[in-house]
Coordinates of C-alpha atoms in Angstrom, one line a residue:
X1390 CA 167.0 137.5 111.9
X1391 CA 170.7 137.8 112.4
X1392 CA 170.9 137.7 116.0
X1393 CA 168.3 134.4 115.9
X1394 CA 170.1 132.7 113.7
X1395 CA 172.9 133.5 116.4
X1396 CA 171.5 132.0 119.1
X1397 CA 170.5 128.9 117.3
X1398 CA 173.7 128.6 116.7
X1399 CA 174.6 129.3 120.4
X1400 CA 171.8 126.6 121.4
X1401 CA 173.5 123.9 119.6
X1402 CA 176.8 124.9 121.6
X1403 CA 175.6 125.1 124.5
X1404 CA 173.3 121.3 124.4
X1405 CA 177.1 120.0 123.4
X1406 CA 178.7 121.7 126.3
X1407 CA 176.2 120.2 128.7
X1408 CA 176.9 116.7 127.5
X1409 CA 180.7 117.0 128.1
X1410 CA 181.5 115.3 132.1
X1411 CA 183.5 118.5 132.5
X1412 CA 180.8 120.3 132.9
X1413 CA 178.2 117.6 134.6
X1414 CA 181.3 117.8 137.7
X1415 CA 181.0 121.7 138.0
X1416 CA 178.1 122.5 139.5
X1417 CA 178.5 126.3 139.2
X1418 CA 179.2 126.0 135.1
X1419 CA 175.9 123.1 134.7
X1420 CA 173.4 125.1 136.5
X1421 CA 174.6 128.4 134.3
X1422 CA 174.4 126.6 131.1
X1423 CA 170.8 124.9 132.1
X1424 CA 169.6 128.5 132.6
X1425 CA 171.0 129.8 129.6
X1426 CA 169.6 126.8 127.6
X1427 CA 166.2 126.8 129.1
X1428 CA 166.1 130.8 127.9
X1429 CA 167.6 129.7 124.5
X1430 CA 165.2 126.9 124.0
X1431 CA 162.2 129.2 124.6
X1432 CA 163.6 131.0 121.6
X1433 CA 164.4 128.2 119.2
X1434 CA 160.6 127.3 120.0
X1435 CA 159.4 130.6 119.0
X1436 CA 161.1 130.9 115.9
X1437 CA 159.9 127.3 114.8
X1438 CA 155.9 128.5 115.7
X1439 CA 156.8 131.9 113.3
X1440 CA 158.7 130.3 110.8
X1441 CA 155.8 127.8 110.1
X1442 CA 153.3 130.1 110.4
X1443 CA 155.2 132.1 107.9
X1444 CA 155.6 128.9 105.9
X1445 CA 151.6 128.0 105.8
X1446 CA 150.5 131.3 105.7
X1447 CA 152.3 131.3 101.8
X1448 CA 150.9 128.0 101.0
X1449 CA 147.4 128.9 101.7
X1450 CA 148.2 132.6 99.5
X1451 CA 149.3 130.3 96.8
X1452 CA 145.7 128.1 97.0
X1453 CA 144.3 131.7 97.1
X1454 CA 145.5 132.6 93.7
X1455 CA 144.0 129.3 91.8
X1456 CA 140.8 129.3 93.7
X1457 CA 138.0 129.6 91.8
X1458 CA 135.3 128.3 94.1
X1459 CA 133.7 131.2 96.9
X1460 CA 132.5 128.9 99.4
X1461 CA 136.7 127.1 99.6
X1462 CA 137.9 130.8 99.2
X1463 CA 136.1 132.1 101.9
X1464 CA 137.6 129.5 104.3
X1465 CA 141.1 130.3 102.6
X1466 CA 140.7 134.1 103.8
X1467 CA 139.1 133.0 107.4
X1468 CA 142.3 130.8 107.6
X1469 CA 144.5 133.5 106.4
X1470 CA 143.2 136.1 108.5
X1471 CA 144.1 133.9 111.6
X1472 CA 147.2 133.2 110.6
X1473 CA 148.7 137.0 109.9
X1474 CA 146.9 137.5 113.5
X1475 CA 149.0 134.4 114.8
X1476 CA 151.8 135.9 113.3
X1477 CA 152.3 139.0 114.3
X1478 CA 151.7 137.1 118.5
X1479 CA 154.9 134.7 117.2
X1480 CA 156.8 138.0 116.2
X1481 CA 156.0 139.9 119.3
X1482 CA 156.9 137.1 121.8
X1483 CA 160.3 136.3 119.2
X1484 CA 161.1 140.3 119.8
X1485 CA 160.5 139.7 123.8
X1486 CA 162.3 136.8 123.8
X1487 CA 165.3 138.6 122.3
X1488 CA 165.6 141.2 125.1
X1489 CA 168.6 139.6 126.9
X1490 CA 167.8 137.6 130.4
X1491 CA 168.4 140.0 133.3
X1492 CA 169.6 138.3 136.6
X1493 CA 166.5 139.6 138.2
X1494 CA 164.2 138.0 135.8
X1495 CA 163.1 135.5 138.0
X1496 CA 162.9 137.4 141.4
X1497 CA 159.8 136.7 143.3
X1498 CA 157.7 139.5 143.2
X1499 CA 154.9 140.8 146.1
X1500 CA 152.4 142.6 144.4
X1501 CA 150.4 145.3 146.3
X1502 CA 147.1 146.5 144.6
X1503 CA 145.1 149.3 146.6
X1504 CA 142.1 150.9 146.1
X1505 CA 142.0 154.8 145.4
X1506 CA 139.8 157.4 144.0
X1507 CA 136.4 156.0 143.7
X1508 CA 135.4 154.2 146.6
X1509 CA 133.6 151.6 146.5
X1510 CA 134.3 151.2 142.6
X1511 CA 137.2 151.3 143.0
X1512 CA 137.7 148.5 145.8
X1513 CA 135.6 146.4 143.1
X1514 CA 138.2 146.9 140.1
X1515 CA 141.2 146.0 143.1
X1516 CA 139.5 142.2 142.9
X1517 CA 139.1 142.4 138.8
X1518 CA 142.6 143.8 139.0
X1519 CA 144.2 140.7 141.4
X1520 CA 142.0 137.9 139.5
X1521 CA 143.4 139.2 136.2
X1522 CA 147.2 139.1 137.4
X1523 CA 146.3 135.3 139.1
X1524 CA 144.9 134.4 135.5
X1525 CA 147.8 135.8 133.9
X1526 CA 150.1 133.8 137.1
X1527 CA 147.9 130.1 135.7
X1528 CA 148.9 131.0 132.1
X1529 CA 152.7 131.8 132.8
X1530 CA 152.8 128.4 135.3
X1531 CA 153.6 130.5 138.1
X1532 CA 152.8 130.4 142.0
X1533 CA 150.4 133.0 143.8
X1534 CA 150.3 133.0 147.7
X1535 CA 147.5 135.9 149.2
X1536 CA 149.7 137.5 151.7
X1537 CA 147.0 140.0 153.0
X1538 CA 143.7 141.5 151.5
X1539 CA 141.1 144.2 153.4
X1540 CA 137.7 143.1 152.0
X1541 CA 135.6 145.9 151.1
X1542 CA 131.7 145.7 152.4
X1543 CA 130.4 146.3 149.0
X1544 CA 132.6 143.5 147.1
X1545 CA 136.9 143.6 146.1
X1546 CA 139.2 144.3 148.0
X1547 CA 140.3 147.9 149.5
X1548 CA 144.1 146.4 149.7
X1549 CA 145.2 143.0 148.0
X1550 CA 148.9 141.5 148.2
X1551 CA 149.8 138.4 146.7
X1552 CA 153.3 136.8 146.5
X1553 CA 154.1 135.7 143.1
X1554 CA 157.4 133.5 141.8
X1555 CA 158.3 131.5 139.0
X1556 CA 160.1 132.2 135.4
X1557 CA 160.5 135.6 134.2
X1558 CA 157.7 136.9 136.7
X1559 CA 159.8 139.9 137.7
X1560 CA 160.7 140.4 134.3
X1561 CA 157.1 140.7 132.9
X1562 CA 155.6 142.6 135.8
X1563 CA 157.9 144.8 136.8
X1564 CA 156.3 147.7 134.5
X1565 CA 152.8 147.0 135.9
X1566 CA 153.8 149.3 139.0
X1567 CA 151.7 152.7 138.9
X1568 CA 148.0 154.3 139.0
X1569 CA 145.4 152.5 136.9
X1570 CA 142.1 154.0 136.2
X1571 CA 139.0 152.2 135.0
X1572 CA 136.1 153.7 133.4
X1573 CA 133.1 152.2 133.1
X1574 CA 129.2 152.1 134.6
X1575 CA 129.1 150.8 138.5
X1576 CA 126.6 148.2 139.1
X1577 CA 124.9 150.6 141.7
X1578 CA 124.9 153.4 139.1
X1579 CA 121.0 153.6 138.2
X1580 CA 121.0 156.2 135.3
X1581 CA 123.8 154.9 133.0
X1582 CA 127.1 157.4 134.0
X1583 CA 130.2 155.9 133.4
X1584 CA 132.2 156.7 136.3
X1585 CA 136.3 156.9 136.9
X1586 CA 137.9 155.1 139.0
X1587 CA 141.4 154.3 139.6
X1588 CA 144.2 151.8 141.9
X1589 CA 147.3 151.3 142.4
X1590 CA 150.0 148.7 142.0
X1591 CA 153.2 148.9 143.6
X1592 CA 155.7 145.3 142.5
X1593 CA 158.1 144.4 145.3
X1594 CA 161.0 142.4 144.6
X1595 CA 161.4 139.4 147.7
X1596 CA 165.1 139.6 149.0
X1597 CA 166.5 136.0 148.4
X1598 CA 168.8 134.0 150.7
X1599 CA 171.6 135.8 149.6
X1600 CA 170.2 139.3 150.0
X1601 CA 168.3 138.9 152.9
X1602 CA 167.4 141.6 154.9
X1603 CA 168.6 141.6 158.8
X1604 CA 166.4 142.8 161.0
X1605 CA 166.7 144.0 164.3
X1606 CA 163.6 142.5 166.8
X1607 CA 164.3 145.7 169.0
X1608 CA 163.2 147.7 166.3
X1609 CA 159.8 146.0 165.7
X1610 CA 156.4 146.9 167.1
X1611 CA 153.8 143.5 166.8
X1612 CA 150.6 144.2 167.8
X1613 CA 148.3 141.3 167.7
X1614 CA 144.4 141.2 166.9
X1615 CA 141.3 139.2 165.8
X1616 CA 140.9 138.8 162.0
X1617 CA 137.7 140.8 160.7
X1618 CA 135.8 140.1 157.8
X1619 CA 135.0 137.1 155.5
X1620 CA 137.4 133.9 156.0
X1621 CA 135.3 131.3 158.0
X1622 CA 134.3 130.2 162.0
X1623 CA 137.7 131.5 163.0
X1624 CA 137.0 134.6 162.5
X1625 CA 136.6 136.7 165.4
X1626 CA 137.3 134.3 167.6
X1627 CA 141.4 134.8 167.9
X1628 CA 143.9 137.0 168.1
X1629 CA 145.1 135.4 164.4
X1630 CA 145.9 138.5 162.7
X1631 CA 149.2 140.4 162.9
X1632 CA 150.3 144.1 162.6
X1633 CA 153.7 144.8 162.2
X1634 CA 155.5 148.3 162.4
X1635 CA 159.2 149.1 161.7
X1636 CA 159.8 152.1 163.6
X1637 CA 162.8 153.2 161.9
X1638 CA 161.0 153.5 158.5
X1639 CA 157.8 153.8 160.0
X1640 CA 157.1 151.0 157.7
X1641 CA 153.5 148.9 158.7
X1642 CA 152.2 145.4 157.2
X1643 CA 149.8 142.8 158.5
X1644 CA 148.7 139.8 157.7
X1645 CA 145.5 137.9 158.5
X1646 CA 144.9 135.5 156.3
X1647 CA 146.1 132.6 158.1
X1648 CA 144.6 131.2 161.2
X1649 CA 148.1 131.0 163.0
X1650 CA 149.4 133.7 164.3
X1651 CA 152.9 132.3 163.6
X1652 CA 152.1 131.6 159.9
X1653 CA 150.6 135.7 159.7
X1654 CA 154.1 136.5 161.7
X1655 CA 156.2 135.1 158.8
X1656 CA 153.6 136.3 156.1
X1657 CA 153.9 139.8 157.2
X1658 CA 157.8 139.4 158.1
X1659 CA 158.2 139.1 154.4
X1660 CA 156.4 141.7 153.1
X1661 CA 158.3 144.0 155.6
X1662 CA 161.4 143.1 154.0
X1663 CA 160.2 143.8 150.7
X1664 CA 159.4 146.7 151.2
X1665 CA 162.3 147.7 153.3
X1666 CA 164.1 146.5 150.2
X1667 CA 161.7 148.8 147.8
X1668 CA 162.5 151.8 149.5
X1669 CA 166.5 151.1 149.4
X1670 CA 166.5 150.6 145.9
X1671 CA 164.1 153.9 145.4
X1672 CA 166.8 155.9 147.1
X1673 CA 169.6 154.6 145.0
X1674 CA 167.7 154.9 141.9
X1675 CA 167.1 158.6 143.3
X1676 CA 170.4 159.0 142.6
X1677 CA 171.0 157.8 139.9
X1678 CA 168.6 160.1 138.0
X1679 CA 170.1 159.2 134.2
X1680 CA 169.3 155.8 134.7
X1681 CA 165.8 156.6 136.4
X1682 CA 164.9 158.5 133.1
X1683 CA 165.6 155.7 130.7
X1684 CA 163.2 153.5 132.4
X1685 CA 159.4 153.2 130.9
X1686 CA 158.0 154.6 134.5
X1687 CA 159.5 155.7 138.0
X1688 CA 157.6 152.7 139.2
X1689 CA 155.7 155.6 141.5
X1690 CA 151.6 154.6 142.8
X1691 CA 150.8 158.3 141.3
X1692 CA 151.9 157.5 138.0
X1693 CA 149.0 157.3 135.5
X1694 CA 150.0 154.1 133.3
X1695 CA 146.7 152.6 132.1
X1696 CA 143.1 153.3 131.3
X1697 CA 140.6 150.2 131.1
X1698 CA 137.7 151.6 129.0
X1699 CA 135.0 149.2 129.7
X1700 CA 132.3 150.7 126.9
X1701 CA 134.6 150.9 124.5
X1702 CA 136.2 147.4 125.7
X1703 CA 139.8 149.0 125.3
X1704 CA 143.0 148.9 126.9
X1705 CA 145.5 151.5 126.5
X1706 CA 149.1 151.6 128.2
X1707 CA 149.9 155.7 128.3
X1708 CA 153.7 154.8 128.4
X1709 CA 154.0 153.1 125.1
X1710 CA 151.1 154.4 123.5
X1711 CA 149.7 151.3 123.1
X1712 CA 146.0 150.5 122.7
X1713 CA 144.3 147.4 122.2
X1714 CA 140.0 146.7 121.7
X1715 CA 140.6 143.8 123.8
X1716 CA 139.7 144.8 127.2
X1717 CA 137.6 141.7 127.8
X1718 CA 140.2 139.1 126.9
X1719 CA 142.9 141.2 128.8
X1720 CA 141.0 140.8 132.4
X1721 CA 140.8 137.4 131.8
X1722 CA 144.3 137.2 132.0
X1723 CA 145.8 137.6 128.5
X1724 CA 148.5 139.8 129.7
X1725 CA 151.2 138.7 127.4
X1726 CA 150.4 141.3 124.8
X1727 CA 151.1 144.4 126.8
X1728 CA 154.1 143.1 128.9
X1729 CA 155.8 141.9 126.4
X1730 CA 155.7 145.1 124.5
X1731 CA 156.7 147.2 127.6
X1732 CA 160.0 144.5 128.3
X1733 CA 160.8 145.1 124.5
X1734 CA 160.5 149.2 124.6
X1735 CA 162.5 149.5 127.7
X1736 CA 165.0 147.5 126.4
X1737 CA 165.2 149.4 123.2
X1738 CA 165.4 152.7 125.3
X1739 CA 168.2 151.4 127.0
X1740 CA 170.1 150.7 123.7
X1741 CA 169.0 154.2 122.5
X1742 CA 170.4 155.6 125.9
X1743 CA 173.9 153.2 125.7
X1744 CA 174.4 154.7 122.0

């Protein structure tokens, strides 16, 4: 409670310091103190939700205690029950909260989920998989954008990549990069087996103005063709869709979502650069082996990271060993349990690594 009750303090600072005109005529200093007072006021709120849990939670012990009727004392213990369950969600996001802000935080993210072993199951848990992170995008108030998806005949998707920005979205998906296998019984599968299946997610940071990749034209290959699949009278029809190869990297993307085949162009530019980006940053972080083993996962495709159990409706993240009878609620986009956890542990391996 120490270091809340130091940022409190810090809050109260820093709301004086953006009221002084010294700082309203330095552009540079406001928009560093708004940031850090948006992040600090996201803390001061969840310490006021815990704190009166905490406060009612007592109260209704104390009614507990002199209660002599069942039928008010069973609604005392539902209420109680609730609020320990509230809680311990107030603690967790207070704990997340107090990870420090990372510049990256808010980096726009591309999100790439692909279909592996299982085939046509597994195609069908890529579309669970993207409507789950665009649930989880509605809850956090952030924007999606599709920037290319392969329809599978059967249903999903056998590739799905979306474009995601808004607060903290790099910083609470960052660890969701890796293989993810679901078991559970195919709606094709006539005697009852529960099958495995698995995908894979690979999280792409966007370059930003300042970062922005250069690319030389010379080095492109664009190969143009007519959009297949479901998506409307268009389809078919024009030479829409774009491919786009690097040669240098070897590097290929397309887009086809759009039916201009200047607004595919600049969709699939983007997600060149992206992963252009990916692969620089893989390298470095090759080298940097210390630093690659403090992190929660490599952020490789073929790392196992998560099982989705759908008999036993469970959840469990392998890294943290963390495993939660909520499977249901979790592909309905209640996220915020796991990543918060994983943005916590990391942080904590970092301060066991620093020490």
């Amino acid at each position: 409670m120490k270091k809340v009750n130091q940022l409190l303090e810090r809050f109260r600072e820093v709301e004086d310091l953006l009221g002084q005109p010294e700082t309203l005529s330095d552009q540079k200093r406001y928009k560093e103190l708004t940031q850090e007072h948006s992040y600090l006021s996201n803390i001061k709120e969840a310490h006021e939700k815990l704190e009166s849990s905490k406060k009612q939670l007592e109260e209704n012990k104390a009614l507990l205690s002199d209660e002599s009727d069942p039928e008010f004392t069973a609604v005392i213990k539902e209420d109680v029950a609730k609020l320990e369950e509230q809680i311990e969600i107030f603690t967790r996001e207070l704990e997340s909260l107090l990870v420090p802000p990372d510049p990256k935080d808010h980096a726009n993210i591309i999100l790439e989920i692909r279909a592996g072993t299982g085939g046509d199951e597994a195609a069908i848990f890529v579309g669970d998989c993207a409507r789950m992170y665009r649930l989880y995008a509605d809850q956090m108030g952030w924007k999606t954008e599709l920037l290319s998806a392969s329809d599978s005949e059967i249903g999903g998707y056998k590739e799905y990549i979306m474009a995601m920005q808004g607060q903290n979205v790099y910083r609470f998906l960052r660890f969701e990069a890796g293989t993810h296998r679901v078991q559970r019984v195919p709606a094709t599968e006539t005697q009852g087996r529960v099958h495995t299946s698995a995908i894979t997610v690979a999280v792409l940071m966007e370059p930003d103005e300042e970062e922005d990749v250069q690319i030389d034209e010379s080095d492109l290959k664009i190969d143009t063709y007519r959009a297949s699949g479901a998506g409307g009278q268009h389809v078919n029809t024009t030479d829409s869709a774009v491919r786009i190869t690097h040669v240098p990297t070897g590097v290929v993307v397309y887009s086809q979502e759009e039916r201009s085949q200047h607004k595919n162009k600049a969709k699939a530019m983007r997600l060149l650069k992206a992963k252009i980006v990916a692969e620089q940053q893989r390298k470095a972080q090759a080298e940097r082996s210390s630093e690659r083993a403090s992190q929660i996962g490599s952020g490789d495709r073929s790392e196992r990271i998560r099982t989705y159990n759908y008999s036993q409706n469970r959840v469990t993240d392998h890294r943290i060993n963390l495993t939660l009878y909520k499977l249901e609620q979790i592909m309905q986009g209640e996220l915020g349990e796991i990543t918060e956890a994983l943005v916590a542990e990391n942080y904590a391996r970092q301060l066991a690594d620093d020490n």
